[in-house]
Each structure stands twice: as structure tokens, then as C-alpha cells.
Amino acid sequence: MEKVKPVRVAIIGCGAISGIYFENITKKFSILELAGCCDLNTKLAEETAQKYQIPVLTMEEIIADETIEIVINLTTPAAHYSVIRNLLEHGKNVYTEKVLAVEKEQAADLVRIADENKVLLCAAPDTFLGAAAQTARFAVDSGLIGEVTSCIAVLQRDAGLLAEKYPYTAKKGGGIGIDVGVYYATVLLSILGPAVRVCGISKTHEPQRTHFFTSKGLLGEKYEMEAETLLAATVQFESGAVGSLHFNSASIRCEKPLVILYGTEGILYLSDPNCFGGEVKILAKGQAEPYVLPATHAYSANERGLGVAEMAWAMRKGRTPRTHKEMAYHALELLTGAIESSETGNFYEMRSRFEQQPPLSRGYMDETYSMSEPEAALVF
């Protein structure tokens, strides 16, 4: 195979989620070359830079460095709009952790700025590029369950426990409907295509709360749960399928994710869309028990950063990245539309749409992985 020039990337934000990005970029994806890191916490940035033998960069240095082709934004959701806007306005391609922005209007503005400056804007979650979701996409595209007529996505968790460890989850944009629901919305959109309208009910359970545990000595202090703890919605897809979403973080700790696609010829059970791997099961017409569908695609470990690698390959091959801004914005509009529907008591009519991109090839994208010759031929 012809050697492809790596894409130089810089990471802004060296917090909790950054570790897996640094590990995977430096060890798994040869299409990516790490140029440096940046964080408002100077000590954290220096510790990260020392660990991965890279320089600490300022935002100004990242913007000025023309060799840096992608900037990865791993800041908290509240900071996304200002950070991404600054980068886009200075002509940088951006890949951001979910979501694009906490406000739909802010996200729309970022989409506009990216278009005006002719730069790429892509966003997590990239778990839909993993083995489980891509296997499910293969099954649906192959007609294994016939025409998909409906689907459900369910998740429960305890918002109180999470807010103690990750305070941003109590803020707007950090609730179960947006921050976590985006994994479920994205995987369904990637398989079924765009939605046309949504109606929903959203609420916040116990808005006024008291810290019961913290590492910062705030025990007993009051705080406000600003984010939604319940989002239930009915979605109509352009394909004709109808979906039901149920996200509840006023529940118990042990998560029990559930994603099911119902078809005219069978039922598909998908694993946790917050993960890259997991079992995909199909209950075929006339059968009593579901069978496990062998994985048709790669990437089943914790592959965060896969979306950046896929974006880099898209840049080198001159095609549209699968994590493109249009689908990311559509997912955010779907979830915020459900919340708006709850406030108005009416259906929310989707204003955006996106072009569904092809599934991944049934092999590895990156030469860092060990590939047989048939698999290597599928790299794009």
C-alpha cells in the first residue's frame, strides 16, 4: 500500500476523557500524528505533555501552526461554542467531543461558520463507527430484519452520583437527554437516516440538591440540577420508522441500556451505544430465540479517537467524514427538539437533515492494526 502522510493534530483539553484519546492516537492510529496539547490548567497540560513527549501549546500557537490540520476539542460542553468558533474562524478543521454546543442556535452558528470558512467540523460520539453499530448497520442494510418499522432506546442512571464526580453533568447540556442521549440518537440516525419530527416530555427531578460527597470539600453545600433528568420522546424518521426514546437519570446506578430495532422479518438487539463493541442479536421470523450475529466490522475495544482517524482518512481521500457536522447537528436538534416539544406541548418539526454516509469497510482503516491482505484491500 502507498504510504499516506499522517495528519497532525493538537488536543485542547487534558481532562478525564483525554487519556484514551492520547493513548489511541499515539498507539493505534498511524494516520494521526500528535503535535501538542493545550489546557487552561497549566500543571495538567505540562503533566500530559511530559507523559506523551509532546509540547504544551497555547491556543494562539495552535492557530498559527499551519502544519496542524485538525484540532481536537475535549473541553467541557459549556466551553464548546467559544473554543470551536475561535478555531473555525481561524481556518482550522475541528473534531469535538459531543455535543457540538449546549444550545441548538450555537451549534447552527458553528455549522454556518465552518461552511463559510470551508473547513471541516466533525463531532463525537464516534461509537457508531465501532464493531457493534456497524454490524447492526450491515444487518439492516442487508435486509436481515426486513423493513425497520420501529425502534426503542432506553437508558437509566443516577444523576446525583455523577454530579459529584463530574459537576458538568448537572449543568445545561450535561443531562441524560443531551449528554448521554446523543449516543442513542446518533446510532439510530446512522442506521435509519434523518428524522422528520419529534414530540417529547422533559423534566428535572429535584432541581435543588445537596452535595453528599466531593473531593473538593463541598460536603453539605447546595447546588442546582440545571440539566434534564428525564427525556422521553417519540420520533418519526424519514424512512417511515417510528422510534421511542426513554432516558431517566432519576433512577439507580447500574445502567441497563436497551436498543431494539423492530423489522418486518425480525428484531435486532443492539448493545450499549456508549461502547464500540458488544453483541448484536437477531430474532428471526419463526424462531423462538435470538442468535448472536458475528461481528462484520472491526473496532470493538475502547476506540475513542476513531472518529478523528476516520476524519483524517476522509481528508486524505477527499470524501465526506462519517462524523460530519450535519449529522451531529441533526442529533442535537432532535434531542433539543424533544425538550422544546415538552415546553410547547406540540410536535417539533425537524428543520435540518443530513445525507446518510456509507458504512465502514469490513476491515481496518489504519495500517497500525495487523491486517491480512484481504482486509488491507478494504482500507479506504
mmCIF file of C-alpha atoms in Angstrom:
data_model
loop_
_atom_site.group_PDB
_atom_site.id
_atom_site.type_symbol
_atom_site.label_atom_id
_atom_site.label_comp_id
_atom_site.label_asym_id
_atom_site.label_seq_id
_atom_site.Cartn_x
_atom_site.Cartn_y
_atom_site.Cartn_z
ATOM 1 C CA MET A 1 0.000 0.000 0.000
ATOM 2 C CA GLU A 2 1.092 3.559 -0.720
ATOM 3 C CA LYS A 3 2.187 5.374 2.412
ATOM 4 C CA VAL A 4 -0.287 8.093 3.410
ATOM 5 C CA LYS A 5 1.056 11.235 5.047
ATOM 6 C CA PRO A 6 -0.136 11.418 8.672
ATOM 7 C CA VAL A 7 -2.446 14.242 9.716
ATOM 8 C CA ARG A 8 -1.012 16.401 12.500
ATOM 9 C CA VAL A 9 -3.458 17.016 15.347
ATOM 10 C CA ALA A 10 -3.449 19.064 18.550
ATOM 11 C CA ILE A 11 -5.664 18.427 21.576
ATOM 12 C CA ILE A 12 -7.333 21.187 23.587
ATOM 13 C CA GLY A 13 -8.482 19.929 26.979
ATOM 14 C CA CYS A 14 -6.454 17.470 29.066
ATOM 15 C CA GLY A 15 -9.218 16.340 31.415
ATOM 16 C CA ALA A 16 -10.700 12.934 32.181
ATOM 17 C CA ILE A 17 -11.745 11.902 28.657
ATOM 18 C CA SER A 18 -8.428 12.978 27.111
ATOM 19 C CA GLY A 19 -6.422 9.984 28.360
ATOM 20 C CA ILE A 20 -7.959 7.477 25.954
ATOM 21 C CA TYR A 21 -7.549 9.931 23.069
ATOM 22 C CA PHE A 22 -3.850 10.392 23.776
ATOM 23 C CA GLU A 23 -3.344 6.630 24.145
ATOM 24 C CA ASN A 24 -5.173 5.695 20.950
ATOM 25 C CA ILE A 25 -3.711 8.489 18.838
ATOM 26 C CA THR A 26 -0.169 7.605 19.850
ATOM 27 C CA LYS A 27 -0.577 3.812 19.712
ATOM 28 C CA LYS A 28 -3.394 2.826 17.350
ATOM 29 C CA PHE A 29 -3.900 5.280 14.513
ATOM 30 C CA SER A 30 -0.883 5.838 12.282
ATOM 31 C CA ILE A 31 -2.895 8.294 10.166
ATOM 32 C CA LEU A 32 -2.657 10.687 13.151
ATOM 33 C CA GLU A 33 0.439 12.491 14.422
ATOM 34 C CA LEU A 34 0.175 14.247 17.783
ATOM 35 C CA ALA A 35 1.556 17.801 17.600
ATOM 36 C CA GLY A 36 0.871 19.023 21.143
ATOM 37 C CA CYS A 37 -1.694 19.723 23.864
ATOM 38 C CA CYS A 38 -3.336 22.716 25.472
ATOM 39 C CA ASP A 39 -5.269 23.292 28.707
ATOM 40 C CA LEU A 40 -6.137 26.248 30.923
ATOM 41 C CA ASN A 41 -4.771 24.153 33.792
ATOM 42 C CA THR A 42 -1.048 24.645 33.141
ATOM 43 C CA LYS A 43 0.032 21.881 35.527
ATOM 44 C CA LEU A 44 -2.297 19.355 33.892
ATOM 45 C CA ALA A 45 -1.089 20.339 30.424
ATOM 46 C CA GLU A 46 2.556 20.001 31.468
ATOM 47 C CA GLU A 47 1.975 16.578 33.060
ATOM 48 C CA THR A 48 0.221 15.370 29.897
ATOM 49 C CA ALA A 49 2.934 16.774 27.649
ATOM 50 C CA GLN A 50 5.642 15.074 29.675
ATOM 51 C CA LYS A 51 3.835 11.721 29.603
ATOM 52 C CA TYR A 52 3.432 11.724 25.825
ATOM 53 C CA GLN A 53 6.624 13.617 24.984
ATOM 54 C CA ILE A 54 4.837 16.442 23.189
ATOM 55 C CA PRO A 55 4.961 20.228 23.591
ATOM 56 C CA VAL A 56 2.484 22.323 25.544
ATOM 57 C CA LEU A 57 0.868 24.765 23.133
ATOM 58 C CA THR A 58 -1.217 27.864 23.611
ATOM 59 C CA MET A 59 -4.397 28.405 21.617
ATOM 60 C CA GLU A 60 -2.565 31.109 19.674
ATOM 61 C CA GLU A 61 0.270 28.731 18.812
ATOM 62 C CA ILE A 62 -2.170 26.057 17.625
ATOM 63 C CA ILE A 63 -3.947 28.566 15.399
ATOM 64 C CA ALA A 64 -0.682 29.903 13.982
ATOM 65 C CA ASP A 65 0.796 26.463 13.220
ATOM 66 C CA GLU A 66 -0.188 25.683 9.640
ATOM 67 C CA THR A 67 1.080 22.102 9.945
ATOM 68 C CA ILE A 68 -1.694 21.293 12.452
ATOM 69 C CA GLU A 69 -4.568 20.103 10.253
ATOM 70 C CA ILE A 70 -7.103 19.008 12.908
ATOM 71 C CA VAL A 71 -7.718 20.431 16.369
ATOM 72 C CA ILE A 72 -9.443 18.053 18.794
ATOM 73 C CA ASN A 73 -11.653 19.852 21.309
ATOM 74 C CA LEU A 74 -12.073 17.953 24.599
ATOM 75 C CA THR A 75 -13.262 20.843 26.764
ATOM 76 C CA THR A 76 -16.493 20.718 28.798
ATOM 77 C CA PRO A 77 -19.738 21.222 26.816
ATOM 78 C CA ALA A 78 -20.228 24.783 28.104
ATOM 79 C CA ALA A 79 -16.911 25.816 26.528
ATOM 80 C CA HIS A 80 -17.522 24.162 23.154
ATOM 81 C CA TYR A 81 -19.089 27.105 21.366
ATOM 82 C CA SER A 82 -16.396 29.693 22.140
ATOM 83 C CA VAL A 83 -13.474 27.301 21.604
ATOM 84 C CA ILE A 84 -14.770 25.803 18.355
ATOM 85 C CA ARG A 85 -15.874 29.150 16.956
ATOM 86 C CA ASN A 86 -12.422 30.636 17.532
ATOM 87 C CA LEU A 87 -10.757 27.720 15.761
ATOM 88 C CA LEU A 88 -13.167 27.690 12.806
ATOM 89 C CA GLU A 89 -12.847 31.436 12.301
ATOM 90 C CA HIS A 90 -9.083 30.984 12.068
ATOM 91 C CA GLY A 91 -9.415 28.311 9.389
ATOM 92 C CA LYS A 92 -8.843 25.195 11.497
ATOM 93 C CA ASN A 93 -10.549 21.844 10.932
ATOM 94 C CA VAL A 94 -12.142 20.756 14.218
ATOM 95 C CA TYR A 95 -13.179 17.465 15.766
ATOM 96 C CA THR A 96 -15.036 17.931 19.043
ATOM 97 C CA GLU A 97 -16.268 15.682 21.799
ATOM 98 C CA LYS A 98 -20.034 15.604 21.987
ATOM 99 C CA VAL A 99 -22.098 17.695 21.700
ATOM 100 C CA LEU A 100 -21.397 20.450 19.164
ATOM 101 C CA ALA A 101 -22.716 23.039 21.641
ATOM 102 C CA VAL A 102 -25.196 23.109 24.506
ATOM 103 C CA GLU A 103 -27.538 25.427 22.579
ATOM 104 C CA LYS A 104 -29.036 24.438 19.233
ATOM 105 C CA GLU A 105 -28.601 28.001 17.967
ATOM 106 C CA GLN A 106 -24.922 27.974 18.886
ATOM 107 C CA ALA A 107 -24.441 24.670 17.065
ATOM 108 C CA ALA A 108 -26.181 26.104 13.986
ATOM 109 C CA ASP A 109 -23.814 29.060 14.112
ATOM 110 C CA LEU A 110 -20.794 26.731 14.191
ATOM 111 C CA VAL A 111 -22.131 24.840 11.169
ATOM 112 C CA ARG A 112 -22.523 28.153 9.325
ATOM 113 C CA ILE A 113 -19.019 29.360 10.215
ATOM 114 C CA ALA A 114 -17.460 26.050 9.119
ATOM 115 C CA ASP A 115 -19.230 26.326 5.763
ATOM 116 C CA GLU A 116 -18.218 29.964 5.297
ATOM 117 C CA ASN A 117 -14.573 29.214 6.069
ATOM 118 C CA LYS A 118 -14.577 25.978 4.042
ATOM 119 C CA VAL A 119 -13.219 23.911 6.921
ATOM 120 C CA LEU A 120 -14.341 20.587 8.347
ATOM 121 C CA LEU A 121 -16.285 20.300 11.587
ATOM 122 C CA CYS A 122 -16.862 16.810 12.968
ATOM 123 C CA ALA A 123 -18.128 15.566 16.312
ATOM 124 C CA ALA A 124 -18.368 12.622 18.646
ATOM 125 C CA PRO A 125 -19.872 10.299 19.527
ATOM 126 C CA ASP A 126 -17.837 8.064 17.248
ATOM 127 C CA THR A 127 -19.020 4.856 18.916
ATOM 128 C CA PHE A 128 -21.366 4.337 15.955
ATOM 129 C CA LEU A 129 -18.216 3.572 13.939
ATOM 130 C CA GLY A 130 -17.471 0.625 16.231
ATOM 131 C CA ALA A 131 -17.956 -3.082 15.571
ATOM 132 C CA ALA A 132 -21.400 -3.345 17.172
ATOM 133 C CA ALA A 133 -23.158 -0.431 15.456
ATOM 134 C CA GLN A 134 -21.506 -1.141 12.100
ATOM 135 C CA THR A 135 -22.549 -4.801 12.345
ATOM 136 C CA ALA A 136 -26.101 -3.653 13.101
ATOM 137 C CA ARG A 137 -25.969 -1.292 10.115
ATOM 138 C CA PHE A 138 -24.760 -4.184 7.929
ATOM 139 C CA ALA A 139 -27.636 -6.376 9.147
ATOM 140 C CA VAL A 140 -30.253 -3.706 8.435
ATOM 141 C CA ASP A 141 -28.779 -2.743 5.049
ATOM 142 C CA SER A 142 -28.665 -6.446 4.106
ATOM 143 C CA GLY A 143 -32.359 -6.886 4.879
ATOM 144 C CA LEU A 144 -31.826 -9.400 7.687
ATOM 145 C CA ILE A 145 -34.778 -7.970 9.632
ATOM 146 C CA GLY A 146 -36.732 -6.683 6.647
ATOM 147 C CA GLU A 147 -38.107 -3.140 6.715
ATOM 148 C CA VAL A 148 -37.464 -1.430 10.043
ATOM 149 C CA THR A 149 -40.847 -0.203 11.267
ATOM 150 C CA SER A 150 -39.989 0.956 14.787
ATOM 151 C CA CYS A 151 -37.228 1.168 17.369
ATOM 152 C CA ILE A 152 -36.703 1.887 21.047
ATOM 153 C CA ALA A 153 -33.761 3.273 23.026
ATOM 154 C CA VAL A 154 -33.749 3.194 26.832
ATOM 155 C CA LEU A 155 -31.212 4.167 29.487
ATOM 156 C CA GLN A 156 -31.351 4.799 33.221
ATOM 157 C CA ARG A 157 -28.726 6.068 35.654
ATOM 158 C CA ASP A 158 -28.271 8.117 38.863
ATOM 159 C CA ALA A 159 -27.617 11.810 38.115
ATOM 160 C CA GLY A 160 -26.749 12.548 41.745
ATOM 161 C CA LEU A 161 -23.796 10.193 41.799
ATOM 162 C CA LEU A 162 -22.490 11.528 38.505
ATOM 163 C CA ALA A 163 -22.808 15.179 39.539
ATOM 164 C CA GLU A 164 -20.498 14.537 42.496
ATOM 165 C CA LYS A 165 -17.708 13.277 40.255
ATOM 166 C CA TYR A 166 -18.464 15.245 37.076
ATOM 167 C CA PRO A 167 -20.079 18.578 38.021
ATOM 168 C CA TYR A 168 -20.726 19.492 34.369
ATOM 169 C CA THR A 169 -23.433 16.777 34.229
ATOM 170 C CA ALA A 170 -25.611 18.980 36.476
ATOM 171 C CA LYS A 171 -25.285 21.915 34.073
ATOM 172 C CA LYS A 172 -27.282 22.606 30.936
ATOM 173 C CA GLY A 173 -26.104 20.320 28.168
ATOM 174 C CA GLY A 174 -24.779 17.749 30.634
ATOM 175 C CA GLY A 175 -28.036 15.923 31.365
ATOM 176 C CA ILE A 176 -29.002 12.417 30.367
ATOM 177 C CA GLY A 177 -31.133 13.581 27.451
ATOM 178 C CA ILE A 178 -28.400 15.570 25.695
ATOM 179 C CA ASP A 179 -25.026 14.387 27.008
ATOM 180 C CA VAL A 180 -25.914 10.677 27.017
ATOM 181 C CA GLY A 181 -28.952 10.570 24.747
ATOM 182 C CA VAL A 182 -26.742 11.730 21.883
ATOM 183 C CA TYR A 183 -25.097 8.259 21.762
ATOM 184 C CA TYR A 184 -28.502 6.646 21.246
ATOM 185 C CA ALA A 185 -29.770 9.283 18.829
ATOM 186 C CA THR A 186 -26.595 9.085 16.760
ATOM 187 C CA VAL A 187 -26.569 5.314 16.403
ATOM 188 C CA LEU A 188 -30.234 5.287 15.352
ATOM 189 C CA LEU A 189 -29.692 8.118 12.859
ATOM 190 C CA SER A 190 -26.612 6.396 11.428
ATOM 191 C CA ILE A 191 -28.654 3.242 10.754
ATOM 192 C CA LEU A 192 -32.081 4.665 9.882
ATOM 193 C CA GLY A 193 -31.251 8.092 8.454
ATOM 194 C CA PRO A 194 -32.780 11.507 9.261
ATOM 195 C CA ALA A 195 -35.765 12.216 11.487
ATOM 196 C CA VAL A 196 -38.645 14.462 10.393
ATOM 197 C CA ARG A 197 -40.394 15.288 13.674
ATOM 198 C CA VAL A 198 -40.357 14.566 17.378
ATOM 199 C CA CYS A 199 -42.565 15.073 20.409
ATOM 200 C CA GLY A 200 -41.297 14.733 23.946
ATOM 201 C CA ILE A 201 -41.594 15.234 27.668
ATOM 202 C CA SER A 202 -38.638 16.557 29.657
ATOM 203 C CA LYS A 203 -38.281 17.340 33.361
ATOM 204 C CA THR A 204 -35.733 17.807 36.114
ATOM 205 C CA HIS A 205 -36.200 15.744 39.266
ATOM 206 C CA GLU A 206 -35.187 17.565 42.494
ATOM 207 C CA PRO A 207 -33.635 20.734 40.995
ATOM 208 C CA GLN A 208 -32.284 21.821 44.409
ATOM 209 C CA ARG A 209 -29.732 19.351 45.752
ATOM 210 C CA THR A 210 -27.064 18.956 48.430
ATOM 211 C CA HIS A 211 -23.550 17.607 47.904
ATOM 212 C CA PHE A 212 -23.174 14.346 49.821
ATOM 213 C CA PHE A 213 -19.639 13.542 48.662
ATOM 214 C CA THR A 214 -16.942 15.517 46.945
ATOM 215 C CA SER A 215 -13.179 15.677 46.697
ATOM 216 C CA LYS A 216 -13.281 19.493 46.918
ATOM 217 C CA GLY A 217 -14.630 19.819 50.441
ATOM 218 C CA LEU A 218 -18.138 20.931 49.455
ATOM 219 C CA LEU A 219 -19.952 18.366 51.609
ATOM 220 C CA GLY A 220 -23.353 19.741 52.595
ATOM 221 C CA GLU A 221 -23.294 22.670 50.173
ATOM 222 C CA LYS A 222 -26.317 23.281 47.974
ATOM 223 C CA TYR A 223 -26.226 23.080 44.200
ATOM 224 C CA GLU A 224 -28.764 23.249 41.379
ATOM 225 C CA MET A 225 -29.514 20.412 38.997
ATOM 226 C CA GLU A 226 -29.956 22.516 35.840
ATOM 227 C CA ALA A 227 -29.921 19.610 33.387
ATOM 228 C CA GLU A 228 -32.826 17.369 32.470
ATOM 229 C CA THR A 229 -33.083 14.083 34.382
ATOM 230 C CA LEU A 230 -35.875 12.712 32.202
ATOM 231 C CA LEU A 231 -36.363 12.871 28.454
ATOM 232 C CA ALA A 232 -38.997 10.700 26.831
ATOM 233 C CA ALA A 233 -39.805 11.170 23.159
ATOM 234 C CA THR A 234 -41.453 9.714 20.082
ATOM 235 C CA VAL A 235 -39.563 10.179 16.828
ATOM 236 C CA GLN A 236 -40.734 9.824 13.239
ATOM 237 C CA PHE A 237 -37.938 9.006 10.793
ATOM 238 C CA GLU A 238 -37.860 9.988 7.137
ATOM 239 C CA SER A 239 -37.816 6.279 6.318
ATOM 240 C CA GLY A 240 -41.247 5.853 7.917
ATOM 241 C CA ALA A 241 -39.986 4.115 11.052
ATOM 242 C CA VAL A 242 -41.165 5.364 14.437
ATOM 243 C CA GLY A 243 -38.857 5.480 17.450
ATOM 244 C CA SER A 244 -39.313 5.716 21.198
ATOM 245 C CA LEU A 245 -36.630 7.269 23.437
ATOM 246 C CA HIS A 246 -36.627 6.974 27.228
ATOM 247 C CA PHE A 247 -33.721 8.453 29.212
ATOM 248 C CA ASN A 248 -34.053 8.668 33.010
ATOM 249 C CA SER A 249 -31.285 9.677 35.425
ATOM 250 C CA ALA A 250 -33.556 9.855 38.470
ATOM 251 C CA SER A 251 -33.083 6.140 38.899
ATOM 252 C CA ILE A 252 -30.475 3.650 40.122
ATOM 253 C CA ARG A 253 -26.762 3.394 39.448
ATOM 254 C CA CYS A 254 -26.368 0.185 37.436
ATOM 255 C CA GLU A 255 -27.132 1.115 33.842
ATOM 256 C CA LYS A 256 -29.229 -1.258 31.725
ATOM 257 C CA PRO A 257 -29.043 0.112 28.160
ATOM 258 C CA LEU A 258 -31.595 -1.153 25.669
ATOM 259 C CA VAL A 259 -31.675 -0.527 21.913
ATOM 260 C CA ILE A 260 -34.025 -2.583 19.735
ATOM 261 C CA LEU A 261 -34.947 -2.284 16.065
ATOM 262 C CA TYR A 262 -38.182 -3.986 15.015
ATOM 263 C CA GLY A 263 -38.491 -5.137 11.403
ATOM 264 C CA THR A 264 -40.964 -6.973 9.211
ATOM 265 C CA GLU A 265 -38.682 -10.039 9.106
ATOM 266 C CA GLY A 266 -37.034 -9.943 12.511
ATOM 267 C CA ILE A 267 -35.912 -7.976 15.570
ATOM 268 C CA LEU A 268 -32.382 -6.653 16.137
ATOM 269 C CA TYR A 269 -30.977 -6.150 19.649
ATOM 270 C CA LEU A 270 -28.050 -3.729 19.791
ATOM 271 C CA SER A 271 -25.546 -3.434 22.634
ATOM 272 C CA ASP A 272 -24.748 -0.269 24.612
ATOM 273 C CA PRO A 273 -24.189 2.552 22.066
ATOM 274 C CA ASN A 274 -21.829 4.212 24.532
ATOM 275 C CA CYS A 275 -19.388 1.398 23.700
ATOM 276 C CA PHE A 276 -17.734 0.386 20.435
ATOM 277 C CA GLY A 277 -18.170 -3.358 20.815
ATOM 278 C CA GLY A 278 -20.768 -5.725 22.192
ATOM 279 C CA GLU A 279 -23.177 -8.391 20.995
ATOM 280 C CA VAL A 280 -25.666 -7.807 18.216
ATOM 281 C CA LYS A 281 -28.551 -10.286 18.306
ATOM 282 C CA ILE A 282 -31.291 -11.047 15.816
ATOM 283 C CA LEU A 283 -34.591 -12.770 16.446
ATOM 284 C CA ALA A 284 -35.649 -14.013 13.014
ATOM 285 C CA LYS A 285 -39.238 -14.625 11.936
ATOM 286 C CA GLY A 286 -40.347 -18.084 13.047
ATOM 287 C CA GLN A 287 -37.516 -18.520 15.576
ATOM 288 C CA ALA A 288 -38.017 -18.836 19.337
ATOM 289 C CA GLU A 289 -34.680 -17.395 20.451
ATOM 290 C CA PRO A 290 -32.355 -14.717 19.052
ATOM 291 C CA TYR A 291 -28.919 -15.623 17.709
ATOM 292 C CA VAL A 292 -25.711 -13.625 18.038
ATOM 293 C CA LEU A 293 -24.670 -12.120 14.727
ATOM 294 C CA PRO A 294 -20.893 -12.485 14.232
ATOM 295 C CA ALA A 295 -19.177 -9.105 14.053
ATOM 296 C CA THR A 296 -18.840 -7.947 10.466
ATOM 297 C CA HIS A 297 -16.627 -4.971 11.334
ATOM 298 C CA ALA A 298 -13.583 -4.042 13.361
ATOM 299 C CA TYR A 299 -13.045 -1.746 16.360
ATOM 300 C CA SER A 300 -14.601 -3.365 19.431
ATOM 301 C CA ALA A 301 -12.340 -2.061 22.234
ATOM 302 C CA ASN A 302 -12.370 1.472 23.659
ATOM 303 C CA GLU A 303 -11.555 3.129 20.336
ATOM 304 C CA ARG A 304 -12.261 6.776 21.221
ATOM 305 C CA GLY A 305 -10.428 8.840 18.672
ATOM 306 C CA LEU A 306 -11.629 6.560 15.879
ATOM 307 C CA GLY A 307 -13.760 9.448 14.641
ATOM 308 C CA VAL A 308 -10.655 11.628 14.359
ATOM 309 C CA ALA A 309 -8.827 8.907 12.426
ATOM 310 C CA GLU A 310 -11.819 8.469 10.119
ATOM 311 C CA MET A 311 -11.935 12.240 9.600
ATOM 312 C CA ALA A 312 -8.227 12.237 8.771
ATOM 313 C CA TRP A 313 -8.683 9.458 6.212
ATOM 314 C CA ALA A 314 -11.594 11.392 4.705
ATOM 315 C CA MET A 315 -9.369 14.448 4.341
ATOM 316 C CA ARG A 316 -6.652 12.436 2.620
ATOM 317 C CA LYS A 317 -9.162 10.658 0.347
ATOM 318 C CA GLY A 318 -11.258 13.742 -0.429
ATOM 319 C CA ARG A 319 -14.602 12.438 0.830
ATOM 320 C CA THR A 320 -17.154 13.392 3.493
ATOM 321 C CA PRO A 321 -16.279 12.247 7.033
ATOM 322 C CA ARG A 322 -18.882 9.996 8.649
ATOM 323 C CA THR A 323 -18.859 12.127 11.810
ATOM 324 C CA HIS A 324 -19.678 15.245 9.785
ATOM 325 C CA LYS A 325 -21.324 18.276 11.354
ATOM 326 C CA GLU A 326 -24.666 17.808 9.591
ATOM 327 C CA MET A 327 -25.446 14.543 11.374
ATOM 328 C CA ALA A 328 -24.047 15.881 14.656
ATOM 329 C CA TYR A 329 -26.272 18.940 14.402
ATOM 330 C CA HIS A 330 -29.280 16.815 13.409
ATOM 331 C CA ALA A 331 -28.814 14.632 16.506
ATOM 332 C CA LEU A 332 -28.613 17.693 18.738
ATOM 333 C CA GLU A 333 -31.677 19.247 17.082
ATOM 334 C CA LEU A 334 -33.603 16.003 17.619
ATOM 335 C CA LEU A 335 -32.870 15.978 21.357
ATOM 336 C CA THR A 336 -33.352 19.687 21.958
ATOM 337 C CA GLY A 337 -36.452 19.491 19.763
ATOM 338 C CA ALA A 338 -37.904 16.912 22.141
ATOM 339 C CA ILE A 339 -37.264 19.305 25.032
ATOM 340 C CA GLU A 340 -38.843 22.196 23.090
ATOM 341 C CA SER A 341 -41.834 19.967 22.350
ATOM 342 C CA SER A 342 -42.232 19.387 26.083
ATOM 343 C CA GLU A 343 -42.297 23.139 26.657
ATOM 344 C CA THR A 344 -44.777 23.937 23.868
ATOM 345 C CA GLY A 345 -46.976 20.843 24.001
ATOM 346 C CA ASN A 346 -46.630 20.442 20.224
ATOM 347 C CA PHE A 347 -44.671 18.281 17.804
ATOM 348 C CA TYR A 348 -41.300 19.741 16.883
ATOM 349 C CA GLU A 349 -40.752 19.676 13.126
ATOM 350 C CA MET A 350 -37.122 18.990 12.250
ATOM 351 C CA ARG A 351 -35.556 21.750 10.165
ATOM 352 C CA SER A 352 -32.265 20.050 9.346
ATOM 353 C CA ARG A 353 -31.423 16.847 7.552
ATOM 354 C CA PHE A 354 -28.234 15.043 6.558
ATOM 355 C CA GLU A 355 -27.005 12.680 3.903
ATOM 356 C CA GLN A 356 -26.514 9.210 5.335
ATOM 357 C CA GLN A 357 -22.926 8.136 4.706
ATOM 358 C CA PRO A 358 -21.869 4.597 3.679
ATOM 359 C CA PRO A 359 -20.933 2.154 6.445
ATOM 360 C CA LEU A 360 -17.277 1.489 7.145
ATOM 361 C CA SER A 361 -15.466 -1.042 5.021
ATOM 362 C CA ARG A 362 -15.338 -4.501 6.534
ATOM 363 C CA GLY A 363 -11.704 -4.191 7.542
ATOM 364 C CA TYR A 364 -9.430 -1.863 9.458
ATOM 365 C CA MET A 365 -8.888 1.709 8.339
ATOM 366 C CA ASP A 366 -5.446 2.001 9.801
ATOM 367 C CA GLU A 367 -2.255 0.176 8.980
ATOM 368 C CA THR A 368 -1.221 0.228 12.643
ATOM 369 C CA TYR A 369 -3.562 -2.690 13.159
ATOM 370 C CA SER A 370 -2.458 -6.114 11.987
ATOM 371 C CA MET A 371 -4.286 -6.856 8.762
ATOM 372 C CA SER A 372 -4.470 -9.741 6.379
ATOM 373 C CA GLU A 373 -4.172 -8.872 2.681
ATOM 374 C CA PRO A 374 -7.937 -9.145 2.025
ATOM 375 C CA GLU A 375 -8.563 -6.779 4.931
ATOM 376 C CA ALA A 376 -5.889 -4.374 3.752
ATOM 377 C CA ALA A 377 -7.575 -4.182 0.374
ATOM 378 C CA LEU A 378 -10.651 -2.770 2.106
ATOM 379 C CA VAL A 379 -8.794 0.194 3.637
ATOM 380 C CA PHE A 380 -10.067 3.421 2.109
#
